[in-house]
mmCIF file of C-alpha atoms in Angstrom:
data_model
loop_
_atom_site.group_PDB
_atom_site.id
_atom_site.type_symbol
_atom_site.label_atom_id
_atom_site.label_comp_id
_atom_site.label_asym_id
_atom_site.label_seq_id
_atom_site.Cartn_x
_atom_site.Cartn_y
_atom_site.Cartn_z
ATOM 1 C CA GLN L 190 -5.430 0.192 18.804
ATOM 2 C CA VAL L 191 -3.393 -0.371 15.598
ATOM 3 C CA GLN L 192 -2.795 2.875 13.515
ATOM 4 C CA LEU L 193 -1.472 3.133 9.952
ATOM 5 C CA GLN L 194 -0.013 6.302 8.506
ATOM 6 C CA ASP L 195 0.656 6.385 4.807
ATOM 7 C CA SER L 196 3.191 8.887 3.344
ATOM 8 C CA GLY L 197 4.879 9.725 0.144
ATOM 9 C CA PRO L 198 7.089 12.256 -1.655
ATOM 10 C CA GLY L 199 4.258 14.121 -3.526
ATOM 11 C CA LEU L 200 4.412 14.570 -7.123
ATOM 12 C CA VAL L 201 5.651 11.814 -9.292
ATOM 13 C CA ARG L 202 6.713 12.380 -12.884
ATOM 14 C CA PRO L 203 5.818 9.832 -15.658
ATOM 15 C CA SER L 204 8.432 7.150 -16.135
ATOM 16 C CA GLN L 205 9.670 7.591 -12.460
ATOM 17 C CA THR L 206 9.125 5.286 -9.515
ATOM 18 C CA LEU L 207 6.085 5.815 -7.313
ATOM 19 C CA SER L 208 7.117 5.059 -3.743
ATOM 20 C CA LEU L 209 5.020 5.186 -0.459
ATOM 21 C CA THR L 210 5.447 4.092 3.089
ATOM 22 C CA CYS L 211 3.105 2.879 5.542
ATOM 23 C CA THR L 212 4.108 3.331 9.132
ATOM 24 C CA VAL L 213 2.295 1.043 11.721
ATOM 25 C CA SER L 214 1.881 1.823 15.395
ATOM 26 C CA GLY L 215 0.133 0.016 18.184
ATOM 27 C CA GLY L 216 0.865 -3.430 16.798
ATOM 28 C CA SER L 217 3.555 -5.336 14.875
ATOM 29 C CA ILE L 218 3.607 -6.157 11.149
ATOM 30 C CA THR L 219 4.957 -9.707 12.114
ATOM 31 C CA THR L 220 1.728 -10.556 13.955
ATOM 32 C CA ASN L 221 0.039 -13.575 12.537
ATOM 33 C CA SER L 222 -3.409 -13.466 10.816
ATOM 34 C CA TYR L 223 -2.974 -10.134 9.183
ATOM 35 C CA TRP L 224 -1.955 -8.983 5.565
ATOM 36 C CA TRP L 225 -0.723 -5.527 5.167
ATOM 37 C CA THR L 226 -2.008 -4.139 1.814
ATOM 38 C CA TRP L 227 -2.114 -1.318 -0.412
ATOM 39 C CA ILE L 228 -5.409 0.078 -2.007
ATOM 40 C CA ARG L 229 -5.960 3.109 -4.284
ATOM 41 C CA GLN L 230 -8.568 5.167 -5.662
ATOM 42 C CA PRO L 231 -8.127 7.072 -8.937
ATOM 43 C CA PRO L 232 -10.214 10.250 -9.388
ATOM 44 C CA GLY L 233 -13.862 9.416 -10.033
ATOM 45 C CA LYS L 234 -13.322 5.675 -9.755
ATOM 46 C CA GLY L 235 -13.690 2.862 -7.292
ATOM 47 C CA LEU L 236 -11.098 1.371 -4.815
ATOM 48 C CA GLU L 237 -8.595 -0.913 -6.326
ATOM 49 C CA TRP L 238 -6.647 -3.441 -4.242
ATOM 50 C CA MET L 239 -3.048 -3.631 -5.280
ATOM 51 C CA GLY L 240 -1.474 -6.171 -3.101
ATOM 52 C CA GLY L 241 -0.101 -6.850 0.244
ATOM 53 C CA ILE L 242 2.556 -8.513 2.300
ATOM 54 C CA SER L 243 2.047 -11.124 5.167
ATOM 55 C CA SER L 244 3.351 -11.331 8.587
ATOM 56 C CA SER L 245 6.010 -13.698 7.502
ATOM 57 C CA GLY L 246 6.985 -11.470 4.421
ATOM 58 C CA SER L 247 5.166 -13.283 1.607
ATOM 59 C CA THR L 248 3.702 -10.957 -0.933
ATOM 60 C CA TYR L 249 0.638 -10.975 -3.238
ATOM 61 C CA TYR L 250 -0.290 -8.661 -6.055
ATOM 62 C CA SER L 251 -3.126 -7.739 -8.300
ATOM 63 C CA PRO L 252 -2.601 -9.483 -11.525
ATOM 64 C CA SER L 253 -3.103 -6.147 -13.435
ATOM 65 C CA LEU L 254 -0.246 -4.563 -11.490
ATOM 66 C CA LYS L 255 2.004 -7.412 -10.715
ATOM 67 C CA SER L 256 4.550 -6.515 -13.404
ATOM 68 C CA ARG L 257 4.989 -3.070 -12.055
ATOM 69 C CA THR L 258 4.487 -3.499 -8.416
ATOM 70 C CA SER L 259 6.721 -4.376 -5.438
ATOM 71 C CA ILE L 260 5.691 -4.469 -1.673
ATOM 72 C CA SER L 261 8.327 -4.804 0.803
ATOM 73 C CA ARG L 262 8.763 -4.281 4.592
ATOM 74 C CA ASP L 263 11.081 -3.125 7.344
ATOM 75 C CA THR L 264 10.403 -4.941 10.520
ATOM 76 C CA PHE L 265 12.861 -2.887 12.577
ATOM 77 C CA LYS L 266 10.801 0.212 11.645
ATOM 78 C CA ASN L 267 7.588 -1.523 11.533
ATOM 79 C CA GLN L 268 6.879 -0.109 8.084
ATOM 80 C CA PHE L 269 5.953 -1.647 4.824
ATOM 81 C CA THR L 270 6.405 0.091 1.369
ATOM 82 C CA LEU L 271 4.862 0.196 -2.127
ATOM 83 C CA GLN L 272 6.840 0.765 -5.236
ATOM 84 C CA LEU L 273 5.173 1.197 -8.602
ATOM 85 C CA SER L 274 7.411 1.653 -11.722
ATOM 86 C CA PRO L 275 7.209 3.056 -14.131
ATOM 87 C CA GLY L 276 4.703 5.548 -13.002
ATOM 88 C CA THR L 277 2.076 6.809 -15.536
ATOM 89 C CA PRO L 278 -0.496 9.468 -15.470
ATOM 90 C CA GLU L 279 -3.143 6.792 -15.061
ATOM 91 C CA ASP L 280 -1.536 5.900 -11.615
ATOM 92 C CA THR L 281 -2.816 9.357 -10.269
ATOM 93 C CA ALA L 282 -4.863 8.369 -7.114
ATOM 94 C CA VAL L 283 -5.282 8.458 -3.497
ATOM 95 C CA TYR L 284 -3.204 5.629 -2.164
ATOM 96 C CA TYR L 285 -4.086 4.016 1.114
ATOM 97 C CA CYS L 286 -2.383 1.417 3.220
ATOM 98 C CA ALA L 287 -4.448 -1.111 5.264
ATOM 99 C CA VAL L 288 -4.476 -4.040 7.469
ATOM 100 C CA GLN L 289 -6.647 -7.007 6.239
ATOM 101 C CA SER L 290 -7.851 -9.973 8.152
ATOM 102 C CA THR L 291 -6.619 -13.252 6.830
ATOM 103 C CA VAL L 292 -9.740 -14.910 8.602
ATOM 104 C CA TRP L 293 -12.639 -13.152 6.882
ATOM 105 C CA GLY L 294 -10.821 -10.963 4.161
ATOM 106 C CA GLY L 295 -12.100 -7.590 5.146
ATOM 107 C CA ALA L 296 -9.951 -4.417 5.923
ATOM 108 C CA LEU L 297 -9.758 -3.664 9.618
ATOM 109 C CA ASP L 298 -8.066 -0.346 9.599
ATOM 110 C CA TRP L 299 -6.946 2.236 7.095
ATOM 111 C CA GLY L 300 -4.368 5.018 6.698
ATOM 112 C CA ARG L 301 -5.786 8.454 5.949
ATOM 113 C CA GLY L 302 -4.667 8.346 2.268
ATOM 114 C CA THR L 303 -1.974 10.011 0.381
ATOM 115 C CA GLN L 304 -2.793 11.957 -2.778
ATOM 116 C CA VAL L 305 -0.038 11.089 -5.418
ATOM 117 C CA PRO L 306 -0.313 13.000 -8.793
ATOM 118 C CA VAL L 307 1.629 11.579 -11.603
ATOM 119 C CA ALA L 308 2.251 14.366 -14.114
ATOM 120 C CA SER L 309 4.854 16.349 -15.837
#
Protein backbone atom coordinates (compact mmCIF):
# COMPACT_ATOMS: atom_id res chain seq x y z
CA GLN A 1 0.00 0.00 0.00
CA VAL A 2 1.26 3.47 -0.89
CA GLN A 3 1.94 5.69 2.08
CA LEU A 4 2.77 9.38 2.11
CA GLN A 5 4.46 11.33 4.87
CA ASP A 6 4.60 15.12 4.73
CA SER A 7 7.09 17.04 6.80
CA GLY A 8 8.43 20.52 7.25
CA PRO A 9 10.60 22.73 9.43
CA GLY A 10 7.80 24.17 11.56
CA LEU A 11 7.43 27.93 12.03
CA VAL A 12 7.97 30.08 8.95
CA ARG A 13 8.47 33.81 9.24
CA PRO A 14 6.80 36.23 6.83
CA SER A 15 8.86 36.78 3.66
CA GLN A 16 10.71 33.50 4.14
CA THR A 17 10.21 30.48 1.92
CA LEU A 18 7.80 27.80 3.06
CA SER A 19 9.24 24.38 2.21
CA LEU A 20 7.68 20.97 2.68
CA THR A 21 8.69 17.46 1.68
CA CYS A 22 6.56 14.41 1.00
CA THR A 23 8.20 11.02 1.33
CA VAL A 24 6.47 8.22 -0.55
CA SER A 25 6.77 4.55 0.36
CA GLY A 26 5.15 1.46 -1.10
CA GLY A 27 5.19 2.86 -4.63
CA SER A 28 7.26 4.94 -7.01
CA ILE A 29 6.51 8.57 -7.82
CA THR A 30 7.43 7.73 -11.42
CA THR A 31 4.51 5.32 -11.77
CA ASN A 32 2.13 6.27 -14.57
CA SER A 33 -1.48 7.39 -14.01
CA TYR A 34 -0.81 9.39 -10.84
CA TRP A 35 -0.23 13.00 -9.94
CA TRP A 36 1.54 13.83 -6.71
CA THR A 37 -0.12 16.87 -5.25
CA TRP A 38 -0.13 19.40 -2.43
CA ILE A 39 -3.31 20.49 -0.68
CA ARG A 40 -3.73 22.87 2.23
CA GLN A 41 -6.41 23.88 4.71
CA PRO A 42 -6.19 27.26 6.47
CA PRO A 43 -7.81 27.49 9.92
CA GLY A 44 -11.58 27.59 9.61
CA LYS A 45 -11.51 27.25 5.82
CA GLY A 46 -11.87 24.54 3.24
CA LEU A 47 -9.32 22.51 1.35
CA GLU A 48 -7.31 24.25 -1.36
CA TRP A 49 -5.54 22.33 -4.10
CA MET A 50 -2.18 23.95 -4.71
CA GLY A 51 -0.70 21.91 -7.53
CA GLY A 52 1.12 18.73 -8.35
CA ILE A 53 3.74 16.91 -10.34
CA SER A 54 3.25 13.98 -12.70
CA SER A 55 5.12 10.70 -12.99
CA SER A 56 7.18 12.24 -15.78
CA GLY A 57 7.96 15.44 -13.90
CA SER A 58 5.49 17.86 -15.47
CA THR A 59 3.87 20.30 -13.06
CA TYR A 60 0.61 22.15 -12.67
CA TYR A 61 -0.39 24.87 -10.22
CA SER A 62 -3.45 26.63 -8.95
CA PRO A 63 -3.69 29.91 -10.89
CA SER A 64 -3.97 31.88 -7.66
CA LEU A 65 -0.71 30.44 -6.34
CA LYS A 66 1.29 29.85 -9.50
CA SER A 67 3.50 32.91 -9.16
CA ARG A 68 4.68 31.84 -5.69
CA THR A 69 4.66 28.05 -5.93
CA SER A 70 7.22 25.53 -7.07
CA ILE A 71 6.81 21.75 -6.92
CA SER A 72 9.74 19.48 -7.64
CA ARG A 73 10.85 15.93 -7.01
CA ASP A 74 13.78 13.71 -6.18
CA THR A 75 13.27 10.32 -7.79
CA PHE A 76 16.25 8.78 -6.01
CA LYS A 77 14.70 9.56 -2.62
CA ASN A 78 11.15 8.99 -3.89
CA GLN A 79 10.17 12.42 -2.59
CA PHE A 80 8.42 15.47 -3.91
CA THR A 81 8.59 18.95 -2.46
CA LEU A 82 6.65 22.19 -2.17
CA GLN A 83 8.11 25.68 -2.02
CA LEU A 84 5.97 28.74 -1.47
CA SER A 85 7.74 32.09 -1.57
CA PRO A 86 7.40 34.56 -0.10
CA GLY A 87 5.41 33.19 2.78
CA THR A 88 2.71 35.37 4.35
CA PRO A 89 0.55 34.98 7.47
CA GLU A 90 -2.33 34.06 5.15
CA ASP A 91 -0.39 30.94 4.20
CA THR A 92 -0.81 29.56 7.72
CA ALA A 93 -2.45 26.18 7.21
CA VAL A 94 -2.23 22.45 7.54
CA TYR A 95 -0.44 21.19 4.46
CA TYR A 96 -1.07 17.75 3.02
CA CYS A 97 0.59 15.80 0.27
CA ALA A 98 -1.60 13.41 -1.68
CA VAL A 99 -1.64 11.12 -4.68
CA GLN A 100 -4.33 11.84 -7.24
CA SER A 101 -5.69 9.57 -9.95
CA THR A 102 -5.33 10.86 -13.51
CA VAL A 103 -8.17 8.54 -14.52
CA TRP A 104 -10.98 9.90 -12.35
CA GLY A 105 -9.35 12.88 -10.63
CA GLY A 106 -9.84 11.97 -7.00
CA ALA A 107 -7.27 11.72 -4.24
CA LEU A 108 -6.34 8.16 -3.41
CA ASP A 109 -4.13 8.64 -0.37
CA TRP A 110 -3.11 11.50 1.88
CA GLY A 111 -0.32 12.35 4.23
CA ARG A 112 -1.25 13.04 7.83
CA GLY A 113 -0.83 16.79 7.42
CA THR A 114 1.80 19.23 8.64
CA GLN A 115 0.84 22.38 10.53
CA VAL A 116 2.75 25.39 9.25
CA PRO A 117 2.34 28.66 11.14
CA VAL A 118 3.60 31.72 9.29
CA ALA A 119 4.20 34.37 11.90
CA SER A 120 6.82 36.62 13.40
